[in-house]
Amino acid sequence: MIAIVFFGYKYLLYTEKKEWGSTSRLYTDVYDLKSLVGKMGITNFFLEDTFKYILRSKLITAKDKSFLQDWGKNRQPVKASAGKYFGAEKGKNVIIIQVESLENSVINTEMGGQEITPNLNQLAKDGLYFNNYYTQVGPGNTADAEFSTMNSLYPLPDDVVFIDYAKNIYKALPQLLVKNGYKTYSLHGDVPTFWNRSNIYPQLGYQKAYDLNDYIVTKPVGKGPSNLGDEDLFFQSLPRLESFKQPFMATLITMSSHTPFILPDDLKTFQLPTDTTLTYEQQQYLQSIHYTDKAIGEFINGLKKDGLYDNSLIFIWGDHGSFTNITSALGNQNNVLPELLNSQVPMILLAPGTNLKGTTNIPSSHLDIYPTITNLLGITTPKSVLGQDLLNTKNPSETHFKLVSGGVDTILTESLAYQASEDGLFIHGSCESIPNKNILPITDCKNLYNEQSNAVKASNIIIKGDLLSIVAK
Ligand code: GP9
Ligand code: MN
């Protein structure tokens, strides 16, 4: 009987629908484990979880392990210390704002003479603005953005790391900061079981997580039950930050600009031109992001008033795209490669102590947050980090993996762009020069492809085999 269930499950697992990445689950509503258990019943959940656990332990072979060992030995990890700006912000608080569905194309863009994100535009001027920065998320969306920024590893193409690899050993940024005398907090207005956060946060080193239960919803925004508006999130988080013992790390994750972008009418303050050709969904998105921008502006002003601004390193980024095709609709002003149109998000670094300013278009991504922070704080960067220190990298690049298969999809450097074909075979892909977009012989991208596909593969093996220790030594 058990064998029938086991092989039946395995069969279903490999034949399930794969359109939206894959969560390797029979049930599609895996976002909130509590509601999943409610739907399936505890016995079914237990059986499903046990089988998945057994299957997972078979995913990584001895060959994979030896690949990882060799890769770990031969690669050049990011310089652990002594780069430019190393320790320039030593002892500063780290405040992170991960913004729901914030795309880069809305930054510095006007419609009918009105800025879509006036506050973020100002912050982009006040700090260092990365306008060629990308998100690489798999089926875990927001959770994958959190995972990749906090671990500098790629998320998985076919599974939600936060859910199925929550008990792995990580060397996450909050953990490292705790070792360096920081208190670490997460502040997000959802139920704590969403994306399994209540289980993985302690594993990543968050000492305390504020969730929906810790906030008062004064005005519902978005789809319930998690309908804490961003103004409530920021307004009620500010006194908390003020009360934290310094130095602290606080990660705030917004939610109001989440699809389907439902905003009460009186909060829709963006004046869309009457003759707009945007779809209804795109219009709703702009309203929502305009509201979130206002909430961020108020929060930053609060930080300035209470003195935290000058004593903190502040990072703001979009978690992933909005899935509304807004970048194309706004005219793709940043000339984003077609295959990356929905993945370009802004990243703004405010380092008042160092006064880093300007706009940079180096190819960069969520993987780069970790080493950039450790460098600025003067903390040795662990070898497990896959990203680049954005203030020191000599060969900036960013890489995307294919959903489900996990093969390399797109690689971008300052001079080359590689785009894989449907079948994923290297030679069927295309190699172009950047910025001119001239077609080059495919062999011009060979070294880059090998290096990046090995890194993506290594990252997958690390997670699926719980093998971080192999490369972290
Ligand atoms: C849920 C919120 C949204 O807590 O972060 O997650 P998403 O659906 O964007 O992955
Ligand atoms: Mn999200």
CSV table of C-alpha atoms and ligand atoms in Angstrom, one decimal:
chain,number,residue,atom,x,y,z
A,1,MET,CA,0.0,0.0,0.0
A,2,ILE,CA,2.7,2.4,1.0
A,3,ALA,CA,4.6,1.6,-2.2
A,4,ILE,CA,1.5,2.4,-4.3
A,5,VAL,CA,1.0,5.8,-2.5
A,6,PHE,CA,4.7,6.5,-2.8
A,7,PHE,CA,5.0,5.8,-6.5
A,8,GLY,CA,1.6,7.3,-7.2
A,9,TYR,CA,2.8,10.5,-5.5
A,10,LYS,CA,6.1,10.4,-7.4
A,11,TYR,CA,4.2,10.0,-10.7
A,12,LEU,CA,1.9,13.0,-9.9
A,13,LEU,CA,4.9,15.0,-8.8
A,14,TYR,CA,6.5,14.7,-12.1
A,15,THR,CA,3.4,15.2,-14.2
A,16,GLU,CA,2.0,18.1,-12.4
A,17,LYS,CA,1.3,21.4,-14.2
A,18,LYS,CA,4.5,23.4,-14.7
A,19,GLU,CA,3.2,26.7,-16.1
A,20,TRP,CA,4.1,28.9,-13.1
A,21,GLY,CA,7.4,27.5,-12.2
A,22,SER,CA,6.8,24.5,-10.2
A,23,THR,CA,6.3,24.1,-6.5
A,24,SER,CA,6.8,20.4,-6.7
A,25,ARG,CA,3.5,20.0,-4.9
A,26,LEU,CA,0.1,18.5,-5.7
A,27,TYR,CA,-1.5,21.4,-4.0
A,28,THR,CA,-1.0,24.7,-5.6
A,29,ASP,CA,-1.9,26.9,-2.5
A,30,VAL,CA,1.4,26.3,-0.7
A,31,TYR,CA,2.0,29.9,0.3
A,32,ASP,CA,0.6,29.6,3.8
A,33,LEU,CA,1.4,26.3,5.5
A,34,LYS,CA,-1.4,26.8,8.1
A,35,SER,CA,-4.1,27.1,5.4
A,36,LEU,CA,-2.5,24.3,3.5
A,37,VAL,CA,-2.8,22.0,6.5
A,38,GLY,CA,-6.3,23.2,7.0
A,39,LYS,CA,-7.2,22.2,3.4
A,40,MET,CA,-5.4,18.8,3.3
A,41,GLY,CA,-5.9,17.7,6.9
A,42,ILE,CA,-3.0,17.0,9.2
A,43,THR,CA,-2.6,13.3,8.2
A,44,ASN,CA,-2.4,14.0,4.5
A,45,PHE,CA,0.0,16.8,5.2
A,46,PHE,CA,2.2,14.5,7.3
A,47,LEU,CA,2.2,11.8,4.6
A,48,GLU,CA,2.9,14.3,1.8
A,49,ASP,CA,5.6,15.9,3.8
A,50,THR,CA,7.2,12.6,4.7
A,51,PHE,CA,7.3,11.4,1.0
A,52,LYS,CA,8.7,14.8,-0.1
A,53,TYR,CA,11.3,14.5,2.6
A,54,ILE,CA,12.3,11.1,1.4
A,55,LEU,CA,12.4,12.1,-2.3
A,56,ARG,CA,14.4,15.2,-1.5
A,57,SER,CA,17.1,13.2,0.2
A,58,LYS,CA,17.6,11.4,-3.1
A,59,LEU,CA,17.9,14.5,-5.3
A,60,ILE,CA,21.6,15.1,-4.8
A,61,THR,CA,23.9,12.4,-6.1
A,62,ALA,CA,27.5,11.6,-5.2
A,63,LYS,CA,28.5,13.1,-8.5
A,64,ASP,CA,26.7,16.4,-7.6
A,65,LYS,CA,28.6,16.4,-4.3
A,66,SER,CA,31.9,16.0,-5.9
A,67,PHE,CA,31.0,18.7,-8.5
A,68,LEU,CA,30.3,21.1,-5.6
A,69,GLN,CA,33.6,20.2,-3.9
A,70,ASP,CA,35.6,20.9,-7.1
A,71,TRP,CA,33.7,24.0,-7.8
A,72,GLY,CA,34.2,25.2,-4.3
A,73,LYS,CA,38.0,24.6,-4.5
A,74,ASN,CA,38.5,26.3,-7.9
A,75,ARG,CA,36.3,29.3,-7.7
A,76,GLN,CA,37.4,32.8,-6.7
A,77,PRO,CA,35.1,33.9,-3.8
A,78,VAL,CA,34.3,37.5,-3.4
A,79,LYS,CA,37.2,39.3,-1.6
A,80,ALA,CA,36.5,38.9,2.1
A,81,SER,CA,37.8,42.3,3.2
A,82,ALA,CA,40.0,45.2,2.4
A,83,GLY,CA,38.0,46.4,-0.7
A,84,LYS,CA,37.1,50.0,-1.3
A,85,TYR,CA,34.8,51.4,1.4
A,86,PHE,CA,35.6,48.4,3.6
A,87,GLY,CA,34.2,49.3,7.1
A,88,ALA,CA,33.2,52.8,5.9
A,89,GLU,CA,29.8,52.3,7.6
A,90,LYS,CA,31.1,50.2,10.5
A,91,GLY,CA,28.6,49.8,13.4
A,92,LYS,CA,25.7,51.5,11.4
A,93,ASN,CA,22.2,50.1,11.6
A,94,VAL,CA,21.0,48.3,8.5
A,95,ILE,CA,17.5,49.2,7.4
A,96,ILE,CA,16.1,47.2,4.5
A,97,ILE,CA,12.9,48.1,2.6
A,98,GLN,CA,11.8,45.3,0.3
A,99,VAL,CA,9.0,46.8,-1.8
A,100,GLU,CA,6.3,44.6,-3.3
A,101,SER,CA,6.2,44.4,-7.1
A,102,LEU,CA,8.3,47.6,-7.5
A,103,GLU,CA,9.6,47.8,-11.1
A,104,ASN,CA,12.5,50.0,-12.2
A,105,SER,CA,10.5,51.5,-15.0
A,106,VAL,CA,8.3,53.6,-12.7
A,107,ILE,CA,11.4,55.4,-11.2
A,108,ASN,CA,12.0,58.8,-12.6
A,109,THR,CA,9.0,58.4,-14.9
A,110,GLU,CA,6.3,61.0,-15.3
A,111,MET,CA,2.8,60.8,-16.6
A,112,GLY,CA,0.9,64.0,-17.4
A,113,GLY,CA,3.6,66.0,-15.7
A,114,GLN,CA,3.2,64.0,-12.4
A,115,GLU,CA,6.0,61.7,-11.1
A,116,ILE,CA,4.8,58.1,-10.4
A,117,THR,CA,7.3,57.7,-7.5
A,118,PRO,CA,8.4,61.2,-6.4
A,119,ASN,CA,9.8,60.0,-3.0
A,120,LEU,CA,11.8,57.2,-4.5
A,121,ASN,CA,13.1,59.5,-7.2
A,122,GLN,CA,14.4,61.9,-4.6
A,123,LEU,CA,16.0,59.0,-2.6
A,124,ALA,CA,17.6,57.8,-5.9
A,125,LYS,CA,19.2,61.2,-6.1
A,126,ASP,CA,20.2,61.3,-2.4
A,127,GLY,CA,21.9,57.9,-2.6
A,128,LEU,CA,23.4,55.5,-5.0
A,129,TYR,CA,20.8,54.2,-7.5
A,130,PHE,CA,21.3,51.0,-9.4
A,131,ASN,CA,19.3,51.1,-12.5
A,132,ASN,CA,20.4,47.9,-14.1
A,133,TYR,CA,19.6,45.7,-11.2
A,134,TYR,CA,17.5,42.5,-11.5
A,135,THR,CA,15.5,40.0,-9.4
A,136,GLN,CA,15.9,36.3,-9.9
A,137,VAL,CA,12.9,34.6,-8.3
A,138,GLY,CA,11.5,31.2,-8.8
A,139,PRO,CA,8.1,29.9,-7.5
A,140,GLY,CA,8.7,31.7,-4.2
A,141,ASN,CA,8.4,35.3,-5.4
A,142,THR,CA,8.6,37.6,-2.3
A,143,ALA,CA,10.1,34.8,-0.3
A,144,ASP,CA,12.7,34.1,-3.0
A,145,ALA,CA,13.7,37.8,-3.1
A,146,GLU,CA,14.2,37.6,0.7
A,147,PHE,CA,16.1,34.3,0.3
A,148,SER,CA,18.5,35.5,-2.4
A,149,THR,CA,19.3,38.8,-0.7
A,150,MET,CA,19.8,37.4,2.7
A,151,ASN,CA,21.9,34.4,1.6
A,152,SER,CA,23.5,35.5,-1.7
A,153,LEU,CA,22.4,32.2,-3.2
A,154,TYR,CA,20.0,31.6,-6.2
A,155,PRO,CA,16.5,30.6,-5.2
A,156,LEU,CA,15.4,27.2,-6.6
A,157,PRO,CA,13.8,27.0,-10.0
A,158,ASP,CA,11.3,24.3,-9.0
A,159,ASP,CA,10.7,24.6,-5.3
A,160,VAL,CA,10.2,27.3,-2.6
A,161,VAL,CA,13.3,27.3,-0.5
A,162,PHE,CA,11.5,29.0,2.4
A,163,ILE,CA,9.1,26.1,2.6
A,164,ASP,CA,11.0,23.0,1.7
A,165,TYR,CA,14.5,23.9,2.8
A,166,ALA,CA,13.7,25.9,5.9
A,167,LYS,CA,15.7,23.7,8.1
A,168,ASN,CA,19.0,23.8,6.2
A,169,ILE,CA,22.1,25.3,7.6
A,170,TYR,CA,22.6,28.8,6.2
A,171,LYS,CA,25.1,31.5,6.7
A,172,ALA,CA,22.5,34.2,6.3
A,173,LEU,CA,23.1,37.9,6.7
A,174,PRO,CA,21.0,38.4,9.9
A,175,GLN,CA,22.9,35.5,11.5
A,176,LEU,CA,26.2,37.0,10.6
A,177,LEU,CA,25.1,40.4,12.0
A,178,VAL,CA,24.0,38.8,15.2
A,179,LYS,CA,27.5,37.4,15.6
A,180,ASN,CA,28.8,40.9,15.1
A,181,GLY,CA,26.7,42.4,17.9
A,182,TYR,CA,23.6,43.3,16.0
A,183,LYS,CA,19.9,42.8,17.0
A,184,THR,CA,17.9,41.5,14.0
A,185,TYR,CA,14.3,42.1,13.2
A,186,SER,CA,11.8,41.5,10.4
A,187,LEU,CA,8.7,43.6,10.1
A,188,HIS,CA,6.0,42.5,7.7
A,189,GLY,CA,2.2,42.7,7.9
A,190,ASP,CA,1.2,39.2,6.9
A,191,VAL,CA,0.3,36.2,9.0
A,192,PRO,CA,3.6,34.6,10.3
A,193,THR,CA,2.9,31.2,8.5
A,194,PHE,CA,2.9,32.8,5.1
A,195,TRP,CA,5.8,31.5,3.0
A,196,ASN,CA,6.7,29.5,6.1
A,197,ARG,CA,8.4,32.6,7.6
A,198,SER,CA,7.8,31.6,11.2
A,199,ASN,CA,10.0,28.6,10.6
A,200,ILE,CA,12.7,29.9,8.4
A,201,TYR,CA,13.3,33.3,10.0
A,202,PRO,CA,14.9,31.9,13.1
A,203,GLN,CA,17.1,29.8,10.8
A,204,LEU,CA,18.2,32.9,9.0
A,205,GLY,CA,19.1,34.6,12.2
A,206,TYR,CA,16.1,37.0,12.7
A,207,GLN,CA,15.7,37.3,16.4
A,208,LYS,CA,12.3,38.8,16.3
A,209,ALA,CA,9.6,39.0,13.6
A,210,TYR,CA,6.8,41.4,13.8
A,211,ASP,CA,3.8,40.2,11.8
A,212,LEU,CA,0.1,41.1,11.2
A,213,ASN,CA,-0.7,40.3,14.8
A,214,ASP,CA,1.6,43.1,15.9
A,215,TYR,CA,0.0,45.8,13.9
A,216,ILE,CA,-3.4,47.6,13.9
A,217,VAL,CA,-5.1,47.9,10.5
A,218,THR,CA,-6.5,51.4,10.6
A,219,LYS,CA,-7.5,51.3,7.0
A,220,PRO,CA,-7.7,48.0,5.1
A,221,VAL,CA,-5.6,48.0,1.9
A,222,GLY,CA,-5.5,45.2,-0.6
A,223,LYS,CA,-7.0,41.8,-0.3
A,224,GLY,CA,-7.7,40.5,3.2
A,225,PRO,CA,-7.0,39.0,5.6
A,226,SER,CA,-3.5,40.4,5.3
A,227,ASN,CA,-4.6,43.9,4.5
A,228,LEU,CA,-2.2,46.0,6.5
A,229,GLY,CA,-1.6,49.2,4.4
A,230,ASP,CA,2.0,50.3,3.9
A,231,GLU,CA,1.3,53.6,5.8
A,232,ASP,CA,0.2,51.5,8.8
A,233,LEU,CA,3.3,49.3,8.4
A,234,PHE,CA,5.7,52.2,8.3
A,235,PHE,CA,4.0,54.4,10.8
A,236,GLN,CA,3.7,51.7,13.4
A,237,SER,CA,7.2,50.3,12.7
A,238,LEU,CA,9.0,53.6,13.2
A,239,PRO,CA,8.6,53.8,17.0
A,240,ARG,CA,9.7,50.2,17.2
A,241,LEU,CA,12.9,51.0,15.3
A,242,GLU,CA,13.4,53.9,17.6
A,243,SER,CA,13.1,51.6,20.6
A,244,PHE,CA,15.6,49.0,19.3
A,245,LYS,CA,19.0,48.8,20.9
A,246,GLN,CA,21.6,49.8,18.3
A,247,PRO,CA,23.1,48.6,16.1
A,248,PHE,CA,20.2,46.7,14.6
A,249,MET,CA,19.2,45.2,11.3
A,250,ALA,CA,15.5,45.7,10.4
A,251,THR,CA,13.9,44.3,7.3
A,252,LEU,CA,10.6,45.9,6.3
A,253,ILE,CA,8.6,44.2,3.6
A,254,THR,CA,5.7,46.1,2.1
A,255,MET,CA,2.5,44.6,0.7
A,256,SER,CA,0.1,47.2,-0.6
A,257,SER,CA,1.3,47.1,-4.2
A,258,HIS,CA,0.6,43.4,-4.5
A,259,THR,CA,-1.6,42.1,-7.3
A,260,PRO,CA,-4.6,42.7,-7.8
A,261,PHE,CA,-3.6,46.2,-6.6
A,262,ILE,CA,-6.7,47.0,-4.6
A,263,LEU,CA,-6.6,50.5,-3.0
A,264,PRO,CA,-9.4,52.4,-1.3
A,265,ASP,CA,-10.6,55.3,-3.6
A,266,ASP,CA,-9.4,58.0,-1.3
A,267,LEU,CA,-5.8,56.6,-1.4
A,268,LYS,CA,-5.8,56.8,-5.2
A,269,THR,CA,-4.0,60.1,-5.6
A,270,PHE,CA,-2.1,59.5,-8.8
A,271,GLN,CA,-3.7,61.6,-11.5
A,272,LEU,CA,-3.8,59.4,-14.6
A,273,PRO,CA,-4.2,61.3,-17.8
A,274,THR,CA,-7.8,60.8,-19.0
A,275,ASP,CA,-6.6,59.5,-22.4
A,276,THR,CA,-4.3,56.9,-20.9
A,277,THR,CA,-3.8,53.8,-23.0
A,278,LEU,CA,-2.8,51.7,-20.0
A,279,THR,CA,-4.9,48.7,-19.1
A,280,TYR,CA,-7.1,48.8,-16.0
A,281,GLU,CA,-4.6,46.6,-14.2
A,282,GLN,CA,-1.6,48.8,-15.1
A,283,GLN,CA,-3.5,51.9,-13.9
A,284,GLN,CA,-4.3,50.1,-10.6
A,285,TYR,CA,-0.6,49.2,-10.3
A,286,LEU,CA,0.5,52.8,-10.7
A,287,GLN,CA,-2.0,53.9,-8.1
A,288,SER,CA,-0.8,51.3,-5.6
A,289,ILE,CA,2.9,52.0,-6.2
A,290,HIS,CA,2.3,55.8,-5.9
A,291,TYR,CA,0.7,55.1,-2.5
A,292,THR,CA,3.6,52.9,-1.4
A,293,ASP,CA,6.0,55.5,-2.6
A,294,LYS,CA,4.3,58.1,-0.3
A,295,ALA,CA,4.4,55.7,2.6
A,296,ILE,CA,8.2,55.2,2.1
A,297,GLY,CA,8.7,59.0,1.9
A,298,GLU,CA,6.9,59.5,5.2
A,299,PHE,CA,9.0,56.7,6.8
A,300,ILE,CA,12.3,58.2,5.6
A,301,ASN,CA,11.2,61.6,6.9
A,302,GLY,CA,10.5,59.9,10.2
A,303,LEU,CA,14.0,58.3,10.2
A,304,LYS,CA,15.5,61.7,9.5
A,305,LYS,CA,13.6,63.3,12.4
A,306,ASP,CA,14.6,60.8,15.0
A,307,GLY,CA,18.2,60.7,13.9
A,308,LEU,CA,18.2,57.1,12.7
A,309,TYR,CA,18.7,58.1,9.1
A,310,ASP,CA,22.2,59.4,9.7
A,311,ASN,CA,23.1,56.4,11.8
A,312,SER,CA,21.9,53.8,9.3
A,313,LEU,CA,22.7,52.1,6.0
A,314,ILE,CA,19.4,52.0,4.1
A,315,PHE,CA,18.7,49.7,1.2
A,316,ILE,CA,15.5,49.8,-0.9
A,317,TRP,CA,14.7,47.3,-3.7
A,318,GLY,CA,11.7,45.8,-5.5
A,319,ASP,CA,11.1,42.1,-4.7
A,320,HIS,CA,10.1,41.2,-8.2
A,321,GLY,CA,8.1,42.5,-11.2
A,322,SER,CA,4.4,43.4,-11.2
A,323,PHE,CA,3.4,40.9,-13.9
A,324,THR,CA,1.5,43.8,-15.6
A,325,ASN,CA,3.9,44.5,-18.5
A,326,ILE,CA,4.2,48.0,-17.2
A,327,THR,CA,7.8,48.4,-18.4
A,328,SER,CA,6.8,47.9,-22.0
A,329,ALA,CA,3.7,50.1,-21.5
A,330,LEU,CA,5.8,52.9,-20.2
A,331,GLY,CA,8.1,52.7,-23.3
A,332,ASN,CA,11.0,50.6,-21.9
A,333,GLN,CA,13.0,53.8,-21.3
A,334,ASN,CA,15.9,51.9,-19.8
A,335,ASN,CA,16.3,49.8,-22.9
A,336,VAL,CA,15.9,46.6,-20.9
A,337,LEU,CA,16.7,43.4,-22.8
A,338,PRO,CA,13.4,41.8,-24.0
A,339,GLU,CA,13.9,38.7,-21.9
A,340,LEU,CA,14.5,40.7,-18.8
A,341,LEU,CA,11.6,43.1,-19.2
A,342,ASN,CA,9.7,41.8,-16.1
A,343,SER,CA,12.8,41.4,-13.9
A,344,GLN,CA,14.4,44.8,-13.7
A,345,VAL,CA,13.7,46.3,-10.3
A,346,PRO,CA,15.4,49.4,-8.7
A,347,MET,CA,17.9,49.3,-5.9
A,348,ILE,CA,18.7,52.4,-3.9
A,349,LEU,CA,21.5,52.5,-1.4
A,350,LEU,CA,21.5,55.3,1.1
A,351,ALA,CA,24.7,55.5,3.0
A,352,PRO,CA,24.6,59.0,4.7
A,353,GLY,CA,28.0,58.4,6.4
A,354,THR,CA,29.8,57.6,3.2
A,355,ASN,CA,27.7,59.9,1.0
A,356,LEU,CA,27.6,57.5,-1.9
A,357,LYS,CA,25.7,59.3,-4.7
A,358,GLY,CA,24.8,58.9,-8.3
A,359,THR,CA,23.3,56.4,-10.7
A,360,THR,CA,25.1,53.3,-11.8
A,361,ASN,CA,24.1,50.9,-14.6
A,362,ILE,CA,26.4,48.0,-13.7
A,363,PRO,CA,24.6,44.7,-14.1
A,364,SER,CA,23.6,43.6,-10.6
A,365,SER,CA,21.1,41.6,-8.7
A,366,HIS,CA,19.6,40.5,-5.4
A,367,LEU,CA,22.7,38.2,-4.9
A,368,ASP,CA,24.8,41.3,-4.5
A,369,ILE,CA,23.2,42.8,-1.4
A,370,TYR,CA,24.9,40.6,1.1
A,371,PRO,CA,28.6,41.2,0.1
A,372,THR,CA,27.9,44.9,-0.4
A,373,ILE,CA,26.6,45.2,3.1
A,374,THR,CA,29.4,43.2,4.7
A,375,ASN,CA,32.0,45.3,2.9
A,376,LEU,CA,30.5,48.6,4.1
A,377,LEU,CA,30.1,47.3,7.7
A,378,GLY,CA,33.7,46.0,7.7
A,379,ILE,CA,32.6,42.4,8.3
A,380,THR,CA,34.5,39.5,6.6
A,381,THR,CA,32.3,38.1,3.8
A,382,PRO,CA,31.7,34.4,4.0
A,383,LYS,CA,33.0,32.2,1.2
A,384,SER,CA,29.4,30.9,0.6
A,385,VAL,CA,28.4,34.2,-0.9
A,386,LEU,CA,27.8,34.0,-4.6
A,387,GLY,CA,27.1,37.6,-5.4
A,388,GLN,CA,29.5,40.5,-6.0
A,389,ASP,CA,30.3,43.5,-3.8
A,390,LEU,CA,28.8,46.3,-5.8
A,391,LEU,CA,31.3,48.8,-4.7
A,392,ASN,CA,34.3,46.7,-5.7
A,393,THR,CA,33.4,44.4,-8.5
A,394,LYS,CA,35.6,44.5,-11.5
A,395,ASN,CA,33.4,42.3,-13.8
A,396,PRO,CA,29.8,43.0,-12.9
A,397,SER,CA,27.3,40.5,-14.1
A,398,GLU,CA,23.9,39.1,-13.3
A,399,THR,CA,22.4,35.7,-14.3
A,400,HIS,CA,18.9,34.3,-14.6
A,401,PHE,CA,17.9,30.7,-14.4
A,402,LYS,CA,15.1,28.9,-16.2
A,403,LEU,CA,12.1,28.0,-14.1
A,404,VAL,CA,11.7,24.3,-13.6
A,405,SER,CA,14.9,23.1,-15.3
A,406,GLY,CA,17.2,25.5,-13.5
A,407,GLY,CA,19.5,25.9,-16.6
A,408,VAL,CA,21.0,29.3,-17.3
A,409,ASP,CA,18.6,31.6,-19.1
A,410,THR,CA,20.1,35.0,-19.4
A,411,ILE,CA,23.5,36.4,-18.5
A,412,LEU,CA,24.3,40.1,-18.6
A,413,THR,CA,27.7,41.8,-18.2
A,414,GLU,CA,28.9,45.2,-19.2
A,415,SER,CA,29.9,44.0,-22.6
A,416,LEU,CA,28.0,40.7,-23.3
A,417,ALA,CA,24.5,39.3,-23.1
A,418,TYR,CA,23.8,35.6,-23.4
A,419,GLN,CA,20.3,34.4,-24.0
A,420,ALA,CA,19.6,30.6,-23.9
A,421,SER,CA,17.3,28.9,-26.4
A,422,GLU,CA,14.2,27.0,-25.4
A,423,ASP,CA,16.0,23.7,-25.4
A,424,GLY,CA,18.7,25.1,-23.1
A,425,LEU,CA,21.6,23.9,-25.2
A,426,PHE,CA,24.5,26.4,-25.0
A,427,ILE,CA,25.2,26.4,-28.8
A,428,HIS,CA,21.6,27.1,-29.6
A,429,GLY,CA,21.6,30.3,-27.5
A,430,SER,CA,22.6,33.8,-28.6
A,431,CYS,CA,25.6,36.0,-27.7
A,432,GLU,CA,25.4,39.7,-28.2
A,433,SER,CA,27.6,42.7,-27.5
A,434,ILE,CA,26.4,45.3,-25.0
A,435,PRO,CA,25.3,48.1,-25.5
A,436,ASN,CA,25.3,47.8,-29.3
A,437,LYS,CA,23.5,44.5,-29.4
A,438,ASN,CA,25.5,43.1,-32.3
A,439,ILE,CA,25.3,39.4,-32.8
A,440,LEU,CA,28.6,37.7,-31.8
A,441,PRO,CA,29.9,34.2,-32.4
A,442,ILE,CA,28.4,32.0,-29.7
A,443,THR,CA,31.9,31.0,-28.6
A,444,ASP,CA,32.4,34.6,-27.3
A,445,CYS,CA,30.0,33.7,-24.5
A,446,LYS,CA,31.4,30.3,-23.7
A,447,ASN,CA,33.6,31.1,-20.7
A,448,LEU,CA,31.0,33.4,-19.2
A,449,TYR,CA,28.3,30.7,-19.7
A,450,ASN,CA,30.4,28.0,-18.1
A,451,GLU,CA,31.3,30.1,-15.1
A,452,GLN,CA,27.7,31.2,-14.5
A,453,SER,CA,26.0,27.9,-15.2
A,454,ASN,CA,28.4,26.2,-12.8
A,455,ALA,CA,27.5,28.8,-10.1
A,456,VAL,CA,23.8,28.3,-10.6
A,457,LYS,CA,24.3,24.5,-10.4
A,458,ALA,CA,26.4,24.8,-7.3
A,459,SER,CA,23.8,27.0,-5.7
A,460,ASN,CA,21.1,24.4,-6.4
A,461,ILE,CA,23.2,21.6,-5.0
A,462,ILE,CA,24.0,23.6,-1.9
A,463,ILE,CA,20.3,24.1,-1.2
A,464,LYS,CA,18.9,20.7,-2.2
A,465,GLY,CA,21.7,18.8,-0.5
A,466,ASP,CA,22.0,21.1,2.5
A,467,LEU,CA,25.7,21.4,1.7
A,468,LEU,CA,26.7,24.9,2.4
A,469,SER,CA,29.5,23.7,4.7
A,470,ILE,CA,31.3,22.4,1.6
A,471,VAL,CA,31.9,25.9,0.2
A,472,ALA,CA,31.7,27.9,3.4
A,473,LYS,CA,35.0,26.5,4.8
B,1,GP9,C1,3.1,37.8,1.5
B,1,GP9,C2,3.7,38.9,0.6
B,1,GP9,C3,3.4,38.6,-0.9
B,1,GP9,O1,3.5,37.9,2.8
B,1,GP9,O2,5.0,39.0,0.9
B,1,GP9,O3,4.1,37.5,-1.4
B,1,GP9,P1,4.1,37.2,-3.0
B,1,GP9,O4,2.8,36.7,-3.4
B,1,GP9,O5,4.5,38.5,-3.7
B,1,GP9,O6,5.2,36.2,-3.1
B,2,MN,MN,6.0,39.9,-3.7
